[in-house]
Coordinates of C-alpha atoms in Angstrom, one line a residue:
M179 CA -2.0 39.7 -1.0
S180 CA 1.5 39.8 0.4
N181 CA 4.4 40.1 -2.1
D182 CA 5.5 36.5 -1.7
G183 CA 1.9 35.2 -2.3
N184 CA 1.8 33.4 1.1
V185 CA -0.8 35.6 2.7
L186 CA -4.1 36.3 1.0
V187 CA -7.1 38.3 2.4
Y188 CA -10.4 37.3 0.9
N189 CA -13.9 38.7 1.3
G190 CA -16.8 36.8 -0.3
P191 CA -18.5 33.4 -0.7
G192 CA -16.4 30.3 -0.9
A193 CA -14.1 31.1 2.0
K194 CA -16.0 28.5 4.1
V195 CA -15.9 30.7 7.2
P196 CA -18.9 32.1 9.1
L197 CA -18.7 35.8 7.9
N198 CA -17.1 35.2 4.5
Y199 CA -14.0 37.2 5.3
A200 CA -10.9 35.0 5.5
I201 CA -7.1 34.9 5.5
W202 CA -5.5 32.2 3.5
T203 CA -1.9 30.9 3.9
P204 CA -0.3 27.8 2.5
Q205 CA 0.3 26.5 6.0
Y206 CA -3.3 26.7 7.2
G207 CA -5.5 27.2 4.1
F208 CA -8.6 29.4 4.7
M209 CA -9.2 30.6 8.2
D210 CA -11.7 32.9 9.7
A211 CA -9.8 36.3 9.7
Y212 CA -11.0 37.3 13.2
Q213 CA -9.8 33.9 14.7
F214 CA -6.6 34.1 12.7
L215 CA -5.6 37.4 14.2
L216 CA -6.9 36.5 17.6
D217 CA -4.7 33.4 17.6
R218 CA -1.7 35.6 16.9
G219 CA -2.2 38.0 19.9
V220 CA -4.3 40.8 18.4
N221 CA -6.7 42.2 21.1
F222 CA -10.1 43.1 19.8
E223 CA -11.7 43.5 23.3
G224 CA -14.6 46.0 23.2
Y225 CA -14.9 45.8 19.5
D226 CA -16.7 43.5 17.0
V227 CA -14.7 42.8 13.8
Y228 CA -16.7 43.8 10.8
N229 CA -14.2 42.8 8.1
V230 CA -10.6 42.5 7.1
Y231 CA -9.7 43.8 3.7
S232 CA -6.0 44.3 3.2
V233 CA -2.6 42.9 4.0
S234 CA 0.8 44.5 3.9
A235 CA 3.5 43.5 1.4
D236 CA 5.4 41.6 4.1
G237 CA 2.3 39.8 5.4
T238 CA 2.5 41.2 8.9
K239 CA -0.1 44.1 8.9
F240 CA -3.8 43.7 8.3
G241 CA -6.4 46.4 7.7
G242 CA -10.1 46.3 8.2
L243 CA -13.1 47.7 10.1
V244 CA -14.4 47.1 13.6
W245 CA -17.8 48.0 15.0
S246 CA -17.5 50.2 18.1
P247 CA -20.6 49.7 20.3
G248 CA -19.6 52.8 22.4
H249 CA -19.4 55.0 19.3
N250 CA -22.2 53.2 17.4
N251 CA -20.2 53.3 14.2
L252 CA -17.4 51.5 12.2
L253 CA -13.8 52.3 12.8
P254 CA -10.8 51.4 10.8
F255 CA -8.0 49.3 12.3
I256 CA -4.5 48.1 11.5
A257 CA -3.4 44.9 13.3
T258 CA 0.3 43.8 13.3
I259 CA 1.5 40.3 13.9
D260 CA 4.8 38.6 14.0
P261 CA 6.0 37.1 10.7
L262 CA 4.0 33.9 10.0
V263 CA 7.1 31.9 9.3
P264 CA 10.7 32.3 10.0
T265 CA 13.4 32.4 7.4
P266 CA 15.4 29.3 6.7
K267 CA 19.2 29.7 7.5
T268 CA 20.6 26.3 6.7
F269 CA 19.3 23.1 5.1
S270 CA 21.0 19.7 5.3
V271 CA 20.1 16.3 3.8
N272 CA 21.9 13.0 3.1
A273 CA 24.5 13.4 0.4
S274 CA 23.4 10.1 -1.1
I275 CA 20.7 7.6 -0.5
V276 CA 19.2 4.6 -2.2
G277 CA 16.0 5.8 -4.0
G278 CA 12.8 4.8 -2.3
N279 CA 14.2 5.3 1.2
N280 CA 13.5 8.4 3.4
A281 CA 16.3 10.9 3.4
S282 CA 17.0 12.7 6.7
G283 CA 16.5 16.5 6.4
A284 CA 17.1 19.3 8.8
L285 CA 16.4 23.1 8.8
T286 CA 17.9 25.8 11.0
L287 CA 15.5 28.8 11.2
S288 CA 16.2 32.4 11.8
A289 CA 13.8 32.5 14.7
A290 CA 11.3 30.3 16.5
S291 CA 7.7 30.4 15.2
K292 CA 4.8 30.9 17.5
S293 CA 2.8 28.3 15.7
R294 CA 3.4 25.2 13.6
F295 CA 4.0 25.8 9.9
R296 CA 4.7 23.9 6.8
A297 CA 7.9 23.7 4.7
V298 CA 8.0 22.5 1.1
V299 CA 10.8 20.2 -0.1
S300 CA 10.9 19.3 -3.7
S301 CA 13.0 18.6 -6.8
S302 CA 12.4 19.6 -10.4
N303 CA 12.2 15.9 -11.6
H304 CA 9.7 15.0 -8.8
L305 CA 12.0 12.3 -7.4
V306 CA 12.1 14.0 -4.0
S307 CA 9.0 15.5 -2.4
A308 CA 7.8 16.3 1.1
A309 CA 5.8 18.9 3.0
P310 CA 6.9 18.5 6.6
I311 CA 5.0 20.4 9.3
L312 CA 7.5 22.1 11.5
N313 CA 6.9 22.7 15.2
A314 CA 6.5 26.0 17.1
N315 CA 9.1 27.3 19.5
T316 CA 12.1 25.8 17.9
T317 CA 14.9 27.0 15.6
V318 CA 16.1 23.5 14.5
E319 CA 13.8 20.9 13.0
S320 CA 14.5 17.5 11.6
F321 CA 12.2 15.6 9.3
Q322 CA 12.0 12.7 6.8
I323 CA 12.0 13.3 3.1
P324 CA 10.5 10.5 0.8
T325 CA 12.5 9.7 -2.3
S326 CA 11.7 7.7 -5.5
G327 CA 13.4 4.8 -7.1
V328 CA 15.9 5.4 -10.0
A329 CA 17.4 3.1 -12.6
A330 CA 20.9 4.6 -12.3
A331 CA 22.7 7.0 -10.0
T332 CA 21.0 10.3 -10.4
N333 CA 22.0 13.7 -9.0
V334 CA 19.0 15.7 -7.8
S335 CA 18.8 19.3 -6.8
V336 CA 16.6 19.4 -3.7
E337 CA 15.1 22.6 -2.6
A338 CA 13.6 23.5 0.8
T339 CA 11.2 26.5 0.8
I340 CA 9.7 28.4 3.7
G341 CA 7.6 31.4 2.8
G342 CA 9.4 33.0 -0.1
T343 CA 12.9 31.8 0.8
S344 CA 14.5 28.7 -0.6
L345 CA 17.7 26.8 0.0
A346 CA 19.0 24.1 -2.3
L347 CA 21.3 21.1 -2.0
S348 CA 22.4 18.3 -4.3
V349 CA 21.5 14.7 -3.4
Q350 CA 22.6 11.6 -5.2
L351 CA 19.9 8.9 -5.6
L352 CA 21.3 5.4 -6.0
P353 CA 19.5 2.5 -7.7
A354 CA 18.1 -0.2 -5.4
S355 CA 19.6 -3.7 -5.2
L356 CA 17.9 -7.0 -4.9
T357 CA 18.2 -8.2 -1.3
S358 CA 16.0 -11.3 -1.0
M359 CA 13.2 -13.3 -2.5
N360 CA 10.4 -15.5 -1.1
F361 CA 7.5 -17.6 -2.1
A362 CA 4.0 -17.0 -0.7
V363 CA 4.1 -20.7 0.3
N364 CA 7.2 -22.9 0.3
S365 CA 5.4 -26.0 -1.1
V366 CA 2.5 -26.6 -3.4
V367 CA 0.8 -29.5 -5.0
G368 CA 1.8 -29.8 -8.7
G369 CA -0.6 -27.9 -11.0
A370 CA -1.0 -25.0 -8.6
S371 CA 0.5 -21.5 -9.1
V372 CA 2.5 -19.8 -6.4
L373 CA 3.4 -16.1 -6.0
C374 CA 7.1 -15.2 -5.7
A375 CA 8.3 -11.8 -4.5
A376 CA 11.6 -10.0 -5.1
H377 CA 12.6 -7.6 -2.4
F378 CA 14.9 -4.6 -2.7
N379 CA 16.8 -2.2 -0.4
G380 CA 14.9 0.7 -1.9
N381 CA 12.3 1.2 -4.6
T382 CA 12.4 0.0 -8.1
P383 CA 12.7 2.8 -10.8
T384 CA 9.7 5.0 -11.4
T385 CA 10.2 4.2 -15.0
G386 CA 9.9 0.5 -14.4
G387 CA 12.3 -2.2 -15.6
T388 CA 12.7 -5.9 -15.8
M389 CA 14.3 -8.7 -13.8
S390 CA 15.4 -12.1 -15.1
V391 CA 14.0 -15.3 -13.6
K392 CA 15.2 -18.9 -14.2
S393 CA 13.9 -22.3 -13.0
S394 CA 16.2 -25.3 -12.6
L395 CA 13.2 -27.6 -13.6
P396 CA 11.1 -25.7 -16.1
S397 CA 9.0 -28.8 -16.7
V398 CA 8.0 -28.8 -13.0
A399 CA 8.0 -25.0 -12.3
A400 CA 7.6 -22.8 -15.3
V401 CA 8.6 -19.1 -15.3
N402 CA 9.0 -16.4 -17.9
P403 CA 12.7 -15.4 -18.6
G404 CA 11.9 -11.8 -17.7
Y405 CA 9.3 -10.0 -15.6
Y406 CA 8.3 -6.3 -15.5
L407 CA 9.0 -4.7 -12.2
A408 CA 6.3 -2.9 -10.3
K409 CA 7.1 0.8 -10.6
N410 CA 8.6 2.7 -7.6
S411 CA 8.0 -0.2 -5.2
P412 CA 10.2 -2.0 -2.6
Y413 CA 9.1 -5.4 -4.0
S414 CA 7.8 -7.0 -7.2
E415 CA 5.7 -10.1 -7.5
F416 CA 5.3 -12.7 -10.3
A417 CA 3.5 -16.1 -10.6
I418 CA 5.2 -19.4 -10.9
V419 CA 3.1 -22.1 -12.7
T420 CA 3.8 -25.6 -11.5
H421 CA 2.9 -28.9 -13.3
P422 CA 1.5 -32.2 -11.8
V423 CA 4.2 -34.5 -10.6
A424 CA 4.3 -38.2 -9.5
T425 CA 7.1 -37.7 -6.9
V426 CA 8.3 -34.7 -4.8
Q427 CA 10.3 -32.3 -6.9
S428 CA 12.5 -29.4 -5.8
P429 CA 13.0 -26.8 -8.5
V430 CA 15.4 -23.9 -7.7
I431 CA 14.1 -20.4 -8.7
T432 CA 16.7 -17.8 -9.4
I433 CA 16.0 -14.0 -9.7
T434 CA 18.7 -11.7 -11.1
Y435 CA 18.5 -7.9 -11.0
G436 CA 21.6 -6.0 -12.1
T437 CA 24.6 -7.9 -10.8
V438 CA 22.8 -9.5 -7.9
S439 CA 21.1 -12.9 -7.9
K440 CA 19.0 -14.7 -5.3
S441 CA 17.8 -18.3 -5.3
E442 CA 15.2 -20.2 -3.3
T443 CA 14.0 -23.8 -3.6
L444 CA 10.3 -24.6 -4.1
T445 CA 8.8 -27.9 -3.1
V446 CA 6.3 -29.3 -5.6
D447 CA 4.4 -32.3 -4.1
P448 CA 2.5 -35.0 -5.9
P449 CA -1.3 -35.1 -5.3
T450 CA -2.8 -37.2 -2.6
L451 CA -6.3 -38.6 -1.9
S452 CA -8.4 -35.8 -0.2
A453 CA -11.9 -37.3 -0.1
I454 CA -14.5 -39.8 -1.2
V455 CA -18.0 -38.3 -1.5
P456 CA -21.4 -39.9 -2.3
G457 CA -23.5 -38.3 -5.0
A458 CA -26.4 -38.4 -2.5
S459 CA -26.5 -39.3 1.1
S460 CA -29.3 -41.8 0.5
V461 CA -30.9 -43.6 -2.4
V462 CA -33.7 -46.1 -2.8
G463 CA -32.3 -49.6 -3.1
G464 CA -32.1 -50.8 -6.6
S465 CA -31.7 -47.3 -8.1
A466 CA -28.5 -45.8 -9.6
A467 CA -26.0 -44.1 -7.4
N468 CA -22.4 -42.8 -7.6
I469 CA -19.4 -41.7 -5.5
K470 CA -16.7 -39.2 -6.3
V471 CA -13.0 -39.9 -5.5
E472 CA -11.1 -36.6 -5.1
L473 CA -7.4 -35.6 -5.0
N474 CA -5.9 -32.4 -3.6
G475 CA -4.4 -31.6 -7.0
A476 CA -4.1 -32.7 -10.5
A477 CA -3.0 -36.2 -11.4
P478 CA 0.4 -36.4 -13.1
I479 CA 1.2 -37.7 -16.6
G480 CA 0.0 -41.3 -16.8
G481 CA -2.8 -40.6 -14.2
L482 CA -3.1 -42.5 -11.0
K483 CA -5.2 -45.3 -9.5
V484 CA -7.1 -45.3 -6.2
A485 CA -8.3 -48.5 -4.6
V486 CA -12.0 -48.5 -3.7
K487 CA -14.1 -51.1 -1.9
S488 CA -17.6 -51.4 -0.5
S489 CA -18.6 -52.9 2.8
S490 CA -21.7 -54.6 1.4
A491 CA -22.7 -56.5 -1.7
L492 CA -25.9 -54.4 -1.7
A493 CA -24.0 -51.5 -3.2
T494 CA -21.1 -52.5 -5.5
V495 CA -18.4 -50.3 -7.1
A496 CA -15.4 -50.8 -9.3
P497 CA -12.3 -51.8 -7.3
T498 CA -10.1 -49.1 -8.9
A499 CA -10.8 -45.4 -9.6
S500 CA -8.6 -44.3 -12.5
I501 CA -8.0 -40.6 -12.4
P502 CA -6.6 -39.3 -15.8
A503 CA -3.7 -36.9 -16.1
G504 CA -4.6 -33.4 -15.3
A505 CA -7.8 -34.3 -13.5
A506 CA -8.4 -34.0 -9.8
S507 CA -11.4 -36.3 -9.4
V508 CA -13.4 -39.1 -11.0
V509 CA -17.0 -40.3 -10.5
L510 CA -17.7 -44.0 -10.1
P511 CA -21.2 -45.6 -10.6
V512 CA -22.6 -47.6 -7.8
A513 CA -25.0 -50.5 -8.4
T514 CA -27.5 -50.9 -5.6
T515 CA -29.9 -53.7 -4.7
A516 CA -33.4 -53.4 -3.3
V517 CA -33.6 -53.6 0.5
T518 CA -36.4 -54.2 3.0
K519 CA -35.0 -51.8 5.6
S520 CA -32.6 -48.9 5.7
T521 CA -29.1 -50.1 5.3
V522 CA -25.8 -48.1 5.6
V523 CA -23.0 -49.0 3.2
T524 CA -19.5 -47.7 3.8
F525 CA -17.1 -47.1 0.9
T526 CA -13.3 -46.9 1.5
A527 CA -10.8 -45.3 -0.9
T528 CA -7.0 -46.0 -0.4
Y529 CA -4.1 -44.3 -2.0
G530 CA -0.7 -44.9 -0.5
S531 CA -1.0 -44.5 3.2
V532 CA -4.1 -42.2 2.9
V533 CA -7.5 -43.7 3.6
K534 CA -10.8 -41.9 3.2
T535 CA -14.4 -43.2 3.8
C536 CA -18.0 -42.2 3.1
T537 CA -21.4 -43.8 3.7
L538 CA -24.4 -44.3 1.5
T539 CA -27.8 -45.2 3.0
L540 CA -30.1 -47.5 1.0
T541 CA -33.8 -47.1 1.7
P542 CA -36.7 -49.5 0.9

């Protein structure tokens, strides 16, 4: 193994390469040793690699044995390659950034690498972490560094490491601010729940937190005074529970996080008639039947009444369907009369300007 631990020569099972001799680096993991050296310009023409068993302290020289068909025996070899990764000369990153956004990082290298390699960017408190893959044949590389949300301005020591060389800088992570809010839908029928999302210009703290929420009409749209934030997220959701109403209501929902407040108006609609449905499509005349009158939401306090009528005296129903508060439907009995031939009866339900119909067939 090289002194910095970044190059390891391994012989034996578990290397997951055809001949069980491998070279491991943090950039590439386990690779077939022969292919690893071949990719880096070592010429084995006329020889078959038997094994690779040693690496120099600086990770640039490898020792092993090759089979020489001409001599019909094993011969030792030493192969020299260029350094696997260049040394970082300078490291730059944003002096400050709102936690949860990507910081822009850049490394200047001592020399261009002949192949792609990986750098490691990290901080001791794990608020900054990245492992960018840097390109070959360049000495300047830019990349994005993910950061995490914080509850207060936090100075973080960020370290970029290539091989065994590290460069460190201080970055200030700033707490995110509330930027907007929105409802999953802008209007609902009273009695339904609706999701509300708060959006931030970065991520919420990794430790979590709370935001305060108020409703201008808590009897129409109920909210808790405070909600826990999703951890390290650019948004956080909560549910608003609405109550049945008799007329259109417009509660204003306000979210406050830190010193910033955002408000939006939710429209809560009263229920309306959605359908009238027969219990069965046909019944024998003279037997019991029923129809169901349905709303698209719960009836408000005091309930509501839907006008109902039948097109024939052969199947009669009460003229009014009274739907109690909190219910979304009611079943009405239908009295039928014996018939000598199949007869279709139409039922009509009316509520406000909404009219719905259904049919029931009476059979002999």
